[in-house]
mmCIF file of C-alpha atoms in Angstrom:
data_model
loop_
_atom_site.group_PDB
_atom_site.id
_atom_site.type_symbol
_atom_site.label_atom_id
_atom_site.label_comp_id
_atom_site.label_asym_id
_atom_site.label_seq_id
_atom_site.Cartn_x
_atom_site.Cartn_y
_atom_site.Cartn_z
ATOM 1 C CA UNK A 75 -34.365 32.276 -32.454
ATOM 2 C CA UNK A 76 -31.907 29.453 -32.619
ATOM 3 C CA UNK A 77 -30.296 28.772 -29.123
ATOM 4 C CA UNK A 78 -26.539 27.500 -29.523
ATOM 5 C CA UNK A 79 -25.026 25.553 -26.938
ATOM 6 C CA UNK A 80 -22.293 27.764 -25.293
ATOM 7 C CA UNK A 81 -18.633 26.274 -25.093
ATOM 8 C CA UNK A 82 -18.076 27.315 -21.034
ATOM 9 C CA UNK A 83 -20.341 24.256 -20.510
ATOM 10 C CA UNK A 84 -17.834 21.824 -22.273
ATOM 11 C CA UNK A 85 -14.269 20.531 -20.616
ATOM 12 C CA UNK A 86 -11.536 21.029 -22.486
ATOM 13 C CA UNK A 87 -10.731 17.974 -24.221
ATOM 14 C CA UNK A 88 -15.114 18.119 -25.220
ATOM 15 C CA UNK A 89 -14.389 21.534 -26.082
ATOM 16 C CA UNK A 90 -12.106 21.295 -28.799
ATOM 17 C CA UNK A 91 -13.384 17.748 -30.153
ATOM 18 C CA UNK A 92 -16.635 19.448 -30.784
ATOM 19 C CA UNK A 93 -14.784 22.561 -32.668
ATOM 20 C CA UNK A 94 -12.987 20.085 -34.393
ATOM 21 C CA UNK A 95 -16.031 18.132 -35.435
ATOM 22 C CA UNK A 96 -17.388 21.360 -36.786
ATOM 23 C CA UNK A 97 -14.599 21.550 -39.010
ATOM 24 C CA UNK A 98 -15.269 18.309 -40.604
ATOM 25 C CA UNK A 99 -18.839 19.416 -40.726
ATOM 26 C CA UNK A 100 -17.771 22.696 -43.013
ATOM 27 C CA UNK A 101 -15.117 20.698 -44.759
ATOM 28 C CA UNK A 102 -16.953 17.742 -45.785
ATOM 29 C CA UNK A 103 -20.123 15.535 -46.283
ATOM 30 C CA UNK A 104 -19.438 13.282 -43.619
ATOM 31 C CA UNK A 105 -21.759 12.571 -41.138
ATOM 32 C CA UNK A 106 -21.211 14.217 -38.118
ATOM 33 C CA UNK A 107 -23.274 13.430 -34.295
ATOM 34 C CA UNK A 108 -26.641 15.338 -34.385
ATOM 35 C CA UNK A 109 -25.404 18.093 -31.525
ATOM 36 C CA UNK A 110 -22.665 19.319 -34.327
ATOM 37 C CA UNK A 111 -24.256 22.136 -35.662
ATOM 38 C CA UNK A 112 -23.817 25.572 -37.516
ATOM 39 C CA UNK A 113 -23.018 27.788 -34.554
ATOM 40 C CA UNK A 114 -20.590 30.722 -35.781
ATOM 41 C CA UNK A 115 -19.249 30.347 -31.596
ATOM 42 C CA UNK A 116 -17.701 26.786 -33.108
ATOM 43 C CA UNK A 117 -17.416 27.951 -37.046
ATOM 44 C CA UNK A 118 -15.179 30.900 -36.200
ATOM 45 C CA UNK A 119 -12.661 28.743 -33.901
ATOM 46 C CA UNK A 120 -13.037 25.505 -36.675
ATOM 47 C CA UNK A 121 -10.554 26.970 -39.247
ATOM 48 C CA UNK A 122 -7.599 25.802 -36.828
ATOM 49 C CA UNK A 123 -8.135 21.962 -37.257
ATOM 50 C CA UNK A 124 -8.692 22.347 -41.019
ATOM 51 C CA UNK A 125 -5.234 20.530 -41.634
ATOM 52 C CA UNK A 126 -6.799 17.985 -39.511
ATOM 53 C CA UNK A 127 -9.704 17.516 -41.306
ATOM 54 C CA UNK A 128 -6.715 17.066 -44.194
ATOM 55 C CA UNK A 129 -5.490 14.253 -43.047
ATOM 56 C CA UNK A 130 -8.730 12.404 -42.525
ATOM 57 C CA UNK A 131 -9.558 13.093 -46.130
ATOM 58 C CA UNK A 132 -6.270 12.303 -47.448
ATOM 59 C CA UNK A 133 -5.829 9.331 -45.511
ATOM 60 C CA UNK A 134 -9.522 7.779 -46.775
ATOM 61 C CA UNK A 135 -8.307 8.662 -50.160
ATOM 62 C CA UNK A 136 -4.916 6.679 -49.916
ATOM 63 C CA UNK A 137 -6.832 3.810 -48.160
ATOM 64 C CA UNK A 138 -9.274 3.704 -50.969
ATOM 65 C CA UNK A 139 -6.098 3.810 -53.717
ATOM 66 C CA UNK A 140 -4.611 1.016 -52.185
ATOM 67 C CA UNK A 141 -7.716 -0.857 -51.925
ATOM 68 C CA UNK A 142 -8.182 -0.483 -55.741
ATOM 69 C CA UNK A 143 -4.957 -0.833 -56.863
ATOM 70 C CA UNK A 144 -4.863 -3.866 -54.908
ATOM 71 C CA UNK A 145 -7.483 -5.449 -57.102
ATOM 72 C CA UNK A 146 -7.598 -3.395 -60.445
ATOM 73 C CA UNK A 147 -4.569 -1.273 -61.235
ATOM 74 C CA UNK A 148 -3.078 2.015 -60.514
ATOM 75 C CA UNK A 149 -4.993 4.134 -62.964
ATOM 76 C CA UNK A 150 -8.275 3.127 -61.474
ATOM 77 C CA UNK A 151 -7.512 3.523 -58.134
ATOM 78 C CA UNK A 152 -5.857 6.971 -58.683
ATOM 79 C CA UNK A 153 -9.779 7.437 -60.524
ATOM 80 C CA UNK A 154 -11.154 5.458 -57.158
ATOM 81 C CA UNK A 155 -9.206 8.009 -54.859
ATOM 82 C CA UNK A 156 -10.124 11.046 -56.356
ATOM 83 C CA UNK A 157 -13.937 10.127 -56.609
ATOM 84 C CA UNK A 158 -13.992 9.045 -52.863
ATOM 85 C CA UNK A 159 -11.810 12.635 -51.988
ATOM 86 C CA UNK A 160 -14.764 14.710 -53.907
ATOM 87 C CA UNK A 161 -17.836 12.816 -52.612
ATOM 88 C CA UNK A 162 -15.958 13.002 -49.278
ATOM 89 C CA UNK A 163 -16.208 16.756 -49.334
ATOM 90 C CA UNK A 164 -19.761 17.318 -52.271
ATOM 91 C CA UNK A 165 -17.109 18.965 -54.339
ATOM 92 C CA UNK A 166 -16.735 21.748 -52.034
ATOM 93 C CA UNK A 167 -13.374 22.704 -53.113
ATOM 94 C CA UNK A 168 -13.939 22.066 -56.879
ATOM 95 C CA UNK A 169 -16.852 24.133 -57.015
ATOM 96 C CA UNK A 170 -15.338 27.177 -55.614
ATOM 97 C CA UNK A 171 -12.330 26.833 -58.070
ATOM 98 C CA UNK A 172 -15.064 26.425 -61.282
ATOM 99 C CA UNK A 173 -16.850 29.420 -59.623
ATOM 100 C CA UNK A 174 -13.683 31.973 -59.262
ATOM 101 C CA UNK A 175 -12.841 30.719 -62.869
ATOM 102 C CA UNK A 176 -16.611 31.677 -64.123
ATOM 103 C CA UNK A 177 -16.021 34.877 -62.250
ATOM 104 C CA UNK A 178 -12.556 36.390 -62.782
ATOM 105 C CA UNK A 179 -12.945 35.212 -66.653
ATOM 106 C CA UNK A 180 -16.253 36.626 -66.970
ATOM 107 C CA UNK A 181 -16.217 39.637 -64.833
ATOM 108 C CA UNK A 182 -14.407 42.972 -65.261
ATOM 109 C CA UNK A 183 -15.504 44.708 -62.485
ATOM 110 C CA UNK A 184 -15.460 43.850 -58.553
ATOM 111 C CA UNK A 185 -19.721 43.712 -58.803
ATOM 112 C CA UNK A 186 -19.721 41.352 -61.625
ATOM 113 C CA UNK A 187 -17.308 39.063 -60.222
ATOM 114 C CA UNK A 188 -19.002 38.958 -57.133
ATOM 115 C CA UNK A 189 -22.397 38.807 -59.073
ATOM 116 C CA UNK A 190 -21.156 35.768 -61.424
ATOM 117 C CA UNK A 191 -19.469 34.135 -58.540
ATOM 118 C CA UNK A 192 -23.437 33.756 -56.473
ATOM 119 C CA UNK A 193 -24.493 31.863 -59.942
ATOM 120 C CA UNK A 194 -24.788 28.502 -59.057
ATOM 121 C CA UNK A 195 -24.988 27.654 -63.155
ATOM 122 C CA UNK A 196 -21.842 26.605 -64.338
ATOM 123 C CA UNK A 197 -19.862 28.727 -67.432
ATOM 124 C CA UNK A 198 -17.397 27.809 -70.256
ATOM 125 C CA UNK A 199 -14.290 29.148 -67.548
ATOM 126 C CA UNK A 200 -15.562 27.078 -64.943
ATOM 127 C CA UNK A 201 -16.328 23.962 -67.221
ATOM 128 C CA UNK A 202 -12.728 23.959 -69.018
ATOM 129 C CA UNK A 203 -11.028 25.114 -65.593
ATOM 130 C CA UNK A 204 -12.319 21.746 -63.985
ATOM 131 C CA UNK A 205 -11.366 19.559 -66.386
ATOM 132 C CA UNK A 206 -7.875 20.913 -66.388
ATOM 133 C CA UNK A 207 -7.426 20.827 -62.674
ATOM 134 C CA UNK A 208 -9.179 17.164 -62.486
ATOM 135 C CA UNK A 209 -7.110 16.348 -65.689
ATOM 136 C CA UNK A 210 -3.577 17.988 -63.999
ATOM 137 C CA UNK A 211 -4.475 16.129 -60.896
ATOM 138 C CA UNK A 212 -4.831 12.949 -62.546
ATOM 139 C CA UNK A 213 -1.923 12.882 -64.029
ATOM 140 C CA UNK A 214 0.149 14.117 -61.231
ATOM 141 C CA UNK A 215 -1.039 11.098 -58.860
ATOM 142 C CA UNK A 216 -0.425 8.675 -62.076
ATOM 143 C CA UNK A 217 3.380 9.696 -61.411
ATOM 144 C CA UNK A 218 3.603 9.748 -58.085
ATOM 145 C CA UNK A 219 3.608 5.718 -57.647
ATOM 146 C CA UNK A 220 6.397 5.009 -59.912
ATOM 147 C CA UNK A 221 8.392 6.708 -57.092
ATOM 148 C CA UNK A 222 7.730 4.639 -54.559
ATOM 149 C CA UNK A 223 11.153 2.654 -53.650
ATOM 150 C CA UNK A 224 9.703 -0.681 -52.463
ATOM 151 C CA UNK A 225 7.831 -1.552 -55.636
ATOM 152 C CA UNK A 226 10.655 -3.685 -57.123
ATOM 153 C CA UNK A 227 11.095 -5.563 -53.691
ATOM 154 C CA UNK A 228 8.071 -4.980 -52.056
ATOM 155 C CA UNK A 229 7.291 -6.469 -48.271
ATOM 156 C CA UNK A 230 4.019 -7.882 -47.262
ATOM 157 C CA UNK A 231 3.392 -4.806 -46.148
ATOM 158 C CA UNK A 232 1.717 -2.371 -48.642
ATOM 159 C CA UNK A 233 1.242 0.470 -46.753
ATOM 160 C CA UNK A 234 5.373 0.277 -46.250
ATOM 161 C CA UNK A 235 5.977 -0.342 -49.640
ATOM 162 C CA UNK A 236 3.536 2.773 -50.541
ATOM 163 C CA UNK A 237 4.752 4.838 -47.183
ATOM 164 C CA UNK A 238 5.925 8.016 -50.059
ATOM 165 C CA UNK A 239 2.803 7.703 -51.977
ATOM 166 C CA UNK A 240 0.008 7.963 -48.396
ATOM 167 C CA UNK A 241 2.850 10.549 -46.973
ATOM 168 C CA UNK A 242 2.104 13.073 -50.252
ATOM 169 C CA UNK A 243 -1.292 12.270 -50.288
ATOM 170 C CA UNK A 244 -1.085 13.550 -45.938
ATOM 171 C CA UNK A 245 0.783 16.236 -47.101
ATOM 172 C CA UNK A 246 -1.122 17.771 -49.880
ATOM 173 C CA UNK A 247 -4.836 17.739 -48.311
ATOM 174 C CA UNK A 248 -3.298 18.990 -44.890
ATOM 175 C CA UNK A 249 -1.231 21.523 -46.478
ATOM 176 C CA UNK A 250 -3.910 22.442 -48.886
ATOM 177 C CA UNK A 251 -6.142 23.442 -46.012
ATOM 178 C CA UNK A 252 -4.132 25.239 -43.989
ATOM 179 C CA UNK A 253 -3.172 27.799 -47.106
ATOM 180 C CA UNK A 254 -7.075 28.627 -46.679
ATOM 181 C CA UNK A 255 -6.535 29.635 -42.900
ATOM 182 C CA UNK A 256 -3.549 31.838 -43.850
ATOM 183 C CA UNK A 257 -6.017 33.529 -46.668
ATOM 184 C CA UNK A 258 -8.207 33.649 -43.826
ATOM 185 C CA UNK A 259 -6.103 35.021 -41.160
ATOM 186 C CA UNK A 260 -4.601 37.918 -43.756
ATOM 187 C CA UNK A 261 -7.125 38.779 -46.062
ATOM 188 C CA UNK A 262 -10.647 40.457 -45.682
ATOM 189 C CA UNK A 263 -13.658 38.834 -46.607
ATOM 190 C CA UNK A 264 -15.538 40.775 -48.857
ATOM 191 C CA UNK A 265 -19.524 39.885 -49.649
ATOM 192 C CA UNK A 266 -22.233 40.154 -47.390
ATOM 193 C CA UNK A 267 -24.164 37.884 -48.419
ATOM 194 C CA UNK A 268 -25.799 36.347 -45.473
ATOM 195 C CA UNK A 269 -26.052 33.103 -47.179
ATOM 196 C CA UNK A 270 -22.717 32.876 -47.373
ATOM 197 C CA UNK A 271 -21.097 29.188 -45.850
ATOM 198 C CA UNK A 272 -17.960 30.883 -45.299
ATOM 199 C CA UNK A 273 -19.042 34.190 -43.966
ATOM 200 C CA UNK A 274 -18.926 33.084 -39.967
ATOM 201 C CA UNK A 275 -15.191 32.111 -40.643
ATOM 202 C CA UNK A 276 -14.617 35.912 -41.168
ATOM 203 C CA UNK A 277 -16.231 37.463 -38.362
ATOM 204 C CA UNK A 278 -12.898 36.881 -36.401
ATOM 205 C CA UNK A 279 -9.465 36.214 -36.927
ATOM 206 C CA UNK A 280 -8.243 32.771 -34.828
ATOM 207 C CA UNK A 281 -5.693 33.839 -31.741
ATOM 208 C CA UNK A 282 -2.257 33.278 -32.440
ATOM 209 C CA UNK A 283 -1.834 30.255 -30.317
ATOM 210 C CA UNK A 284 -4.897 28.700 -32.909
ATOM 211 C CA UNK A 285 -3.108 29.939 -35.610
ATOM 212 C CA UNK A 286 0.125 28.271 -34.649
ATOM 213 C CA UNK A 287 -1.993 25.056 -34.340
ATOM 214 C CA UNK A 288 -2.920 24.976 -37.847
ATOM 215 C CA UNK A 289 0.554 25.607 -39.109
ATOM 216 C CA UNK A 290 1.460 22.843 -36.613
ATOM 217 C CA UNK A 291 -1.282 20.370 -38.080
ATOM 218 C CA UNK A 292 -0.497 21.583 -41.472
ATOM 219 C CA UNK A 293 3.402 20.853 -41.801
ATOM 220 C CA UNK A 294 3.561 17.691 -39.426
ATOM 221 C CA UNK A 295 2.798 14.664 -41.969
ATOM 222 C CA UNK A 296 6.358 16.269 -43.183
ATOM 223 C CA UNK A 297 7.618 13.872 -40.780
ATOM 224 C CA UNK A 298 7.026 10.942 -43.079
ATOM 225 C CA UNK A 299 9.621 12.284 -45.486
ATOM 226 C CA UNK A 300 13.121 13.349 -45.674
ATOM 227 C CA UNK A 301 13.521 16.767 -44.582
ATOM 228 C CA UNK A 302 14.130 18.043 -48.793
ATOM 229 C CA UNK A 303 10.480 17.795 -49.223
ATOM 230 C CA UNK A 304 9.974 21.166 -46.914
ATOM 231 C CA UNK A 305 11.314 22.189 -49.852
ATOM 232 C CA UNK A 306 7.637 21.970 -51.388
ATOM 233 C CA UNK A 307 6.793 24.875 -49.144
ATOM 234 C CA UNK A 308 8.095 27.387 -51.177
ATOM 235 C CA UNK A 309 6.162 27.393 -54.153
ATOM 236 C CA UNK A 310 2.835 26.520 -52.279
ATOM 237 C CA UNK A 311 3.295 29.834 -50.143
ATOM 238 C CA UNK A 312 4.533 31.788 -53.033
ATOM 239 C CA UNK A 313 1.919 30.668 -54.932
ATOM 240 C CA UNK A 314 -1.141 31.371 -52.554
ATOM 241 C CA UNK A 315 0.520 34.823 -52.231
ATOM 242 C CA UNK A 316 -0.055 35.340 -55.302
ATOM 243 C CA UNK A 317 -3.563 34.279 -55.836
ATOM 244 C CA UNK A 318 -4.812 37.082 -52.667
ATOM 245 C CA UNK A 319 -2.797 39.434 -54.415
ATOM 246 C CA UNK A 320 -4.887 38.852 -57.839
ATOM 247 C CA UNK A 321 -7.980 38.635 -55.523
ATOM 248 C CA UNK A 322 -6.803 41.601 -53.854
ATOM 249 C CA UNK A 323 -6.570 43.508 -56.692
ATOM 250 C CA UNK A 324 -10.065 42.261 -58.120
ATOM 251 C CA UNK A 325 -11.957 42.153 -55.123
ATOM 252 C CA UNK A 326 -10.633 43.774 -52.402
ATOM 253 C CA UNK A 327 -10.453 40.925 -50.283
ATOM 254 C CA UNK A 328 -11.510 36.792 -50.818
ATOM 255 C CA UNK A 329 -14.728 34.773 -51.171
ATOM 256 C CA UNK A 330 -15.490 31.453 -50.334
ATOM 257 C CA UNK A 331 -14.909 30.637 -53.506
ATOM 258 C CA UNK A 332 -11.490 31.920 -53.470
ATOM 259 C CA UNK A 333 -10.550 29.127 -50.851
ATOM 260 C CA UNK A 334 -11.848 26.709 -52.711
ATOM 261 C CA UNK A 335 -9.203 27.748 -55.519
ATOM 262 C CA UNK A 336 -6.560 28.608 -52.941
ATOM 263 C CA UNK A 337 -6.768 24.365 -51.731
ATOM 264 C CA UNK A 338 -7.106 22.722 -55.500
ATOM 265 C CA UNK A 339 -3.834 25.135 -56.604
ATOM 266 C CA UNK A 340 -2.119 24.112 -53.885
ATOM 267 C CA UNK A 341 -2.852 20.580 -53.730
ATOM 268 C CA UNK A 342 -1.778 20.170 -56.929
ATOM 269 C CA UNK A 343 1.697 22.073 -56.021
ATOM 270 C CA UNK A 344 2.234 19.449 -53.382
ATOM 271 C CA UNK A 345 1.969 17.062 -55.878
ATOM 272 C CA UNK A 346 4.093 18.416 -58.692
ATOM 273 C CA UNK A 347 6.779 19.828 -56.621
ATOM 274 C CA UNK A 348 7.158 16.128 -54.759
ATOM 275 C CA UNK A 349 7.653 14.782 -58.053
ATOM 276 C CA UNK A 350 10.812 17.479 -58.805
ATOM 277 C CA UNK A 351 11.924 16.905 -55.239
ATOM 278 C CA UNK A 352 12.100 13.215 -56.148
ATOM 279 C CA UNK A 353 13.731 13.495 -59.233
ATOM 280 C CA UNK A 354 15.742 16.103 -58.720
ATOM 281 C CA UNK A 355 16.769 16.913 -55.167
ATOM 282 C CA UNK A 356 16.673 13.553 -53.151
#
């Protein structure tokens, strides 16, 4: 039997670095010191730095934007940045979103859905609902540069002159993770599958003063914009309110794979709604 270190032994600060470390662990593919492991005593308290984890991943992916555009063009460092986001995380997220799509277009009933969703083979729903949301996402982050005020005069500086364009980027992987912790925090998990990567998450709802940490980490690269973009908020909630209800109704409850779908919706909303905010409200 598996001995996991307990977290009375830690200080504070050691504590909550190594819960946070856990979360990048879960979240991603990055490698993490040996002594991070898979206890559920870390896994259930992780969800609370998942905006963190956010902004590590977004801010890689605006780093390796700049990097490209610097030397190519935009297009291929929009292509550059996305690649780097989903071999950041072994197209964690993705998967889960091609997975619900397999299941809630192939399944009628809550045992097939579940059933389809443990096939790790990949269906027409889940082939045609990736390249829409890669496609969609593409797209979106093709737009968001021509936004960027400093372009015509720009300063030495490029990560001034593209201060809108890393902000969004901040924004939408934070904010895309923390949606996850409210589905978390709200919802019931519903398969017992054992195997499950998610299933320790479940076992128990974060403490309200965890809870406020996430929203805290979620909302804070806000800070790099005017205060319209909040603005963005309200269709991202909305929107994730609406995808438990349909799992609700479905399946009782969420599955991993219902996160994963629950960040690449709302990561996309970030960017789509910026755009409208731009256009329309700033």
């Amino acid at each position: 039997m598996v001995e996991y270190p307990s977290t009375k032994k830690k200080s504070l600060f050691g504590n909550e670095l190594h819960i946070f470390l856990t979360a990048m662990m879960f979240l991603t593919r990055i490698r993490m010191p040996k002594n991070i492991d898979h206890s559920p005593e870390y896994l259930e308290k992780s969800p609370k730095y998942f905006p963190l984890v956010g902004w590590v991943i977004g801010g890689i992916s605006a780093l390796i934007f700049l990097v490209f555009r610097r030397y190519t063009s935009n297009d291929i460092g929009i292509l550059a940045s996305m690649i780097a986001s989903i071999l950041m995380t072994g197209a964690f997220h993705e998967d889960g979103f091609a997975d619900t799509c397999d299941a809630f277009g192939g399944g009628w009933t809550k045992e097939k859905i579940l059933q389809i969703m443990k096939d790790s083979r990949i269906g027409a729903f889940g082939a045609i609902g990736l390249w829409v949301i890669l496609s969609t996402k593409f797209l979106l982050l093709k737009e968001l540069p021509q936004y960027t005020p400093d372009l015509e005069h720009p300063t030495s500086n490029i990560f001034y002159n593209f201060r809108f364009f890393i902000a969004v980027f901040l924004i939408a992987h934070s904010l895309s993770r923390l949606m996850p912790v409210w589905v978390i925090q709200f919802s019931d998990y519903v398969t017992e599958d054992a195997l499950s990567k998610s299933k320790p998450l479940a076992n128990k709802k974060l403490p309200i003063s965890s809870f406020i940490i996430a929203n805290i980490l979620g909302v804070l690269p806000f800070v790099l914009l005017s205060w319209q973009y909040l603005f963005l908020l309200v269709p991202v909630i909305y929107v994730t309110y609406e995808l438990v209800k349909y799992f609700q109704k479905w399946i009782a409850g969420y599955t991993g794979d219902c996160l994963g779908t629950v960040q690449q919706v709302t990561e996309i909303l970030v960017y789509l709604s910026a755009m409208i905010i731009w256009r329309y409200i700033v």
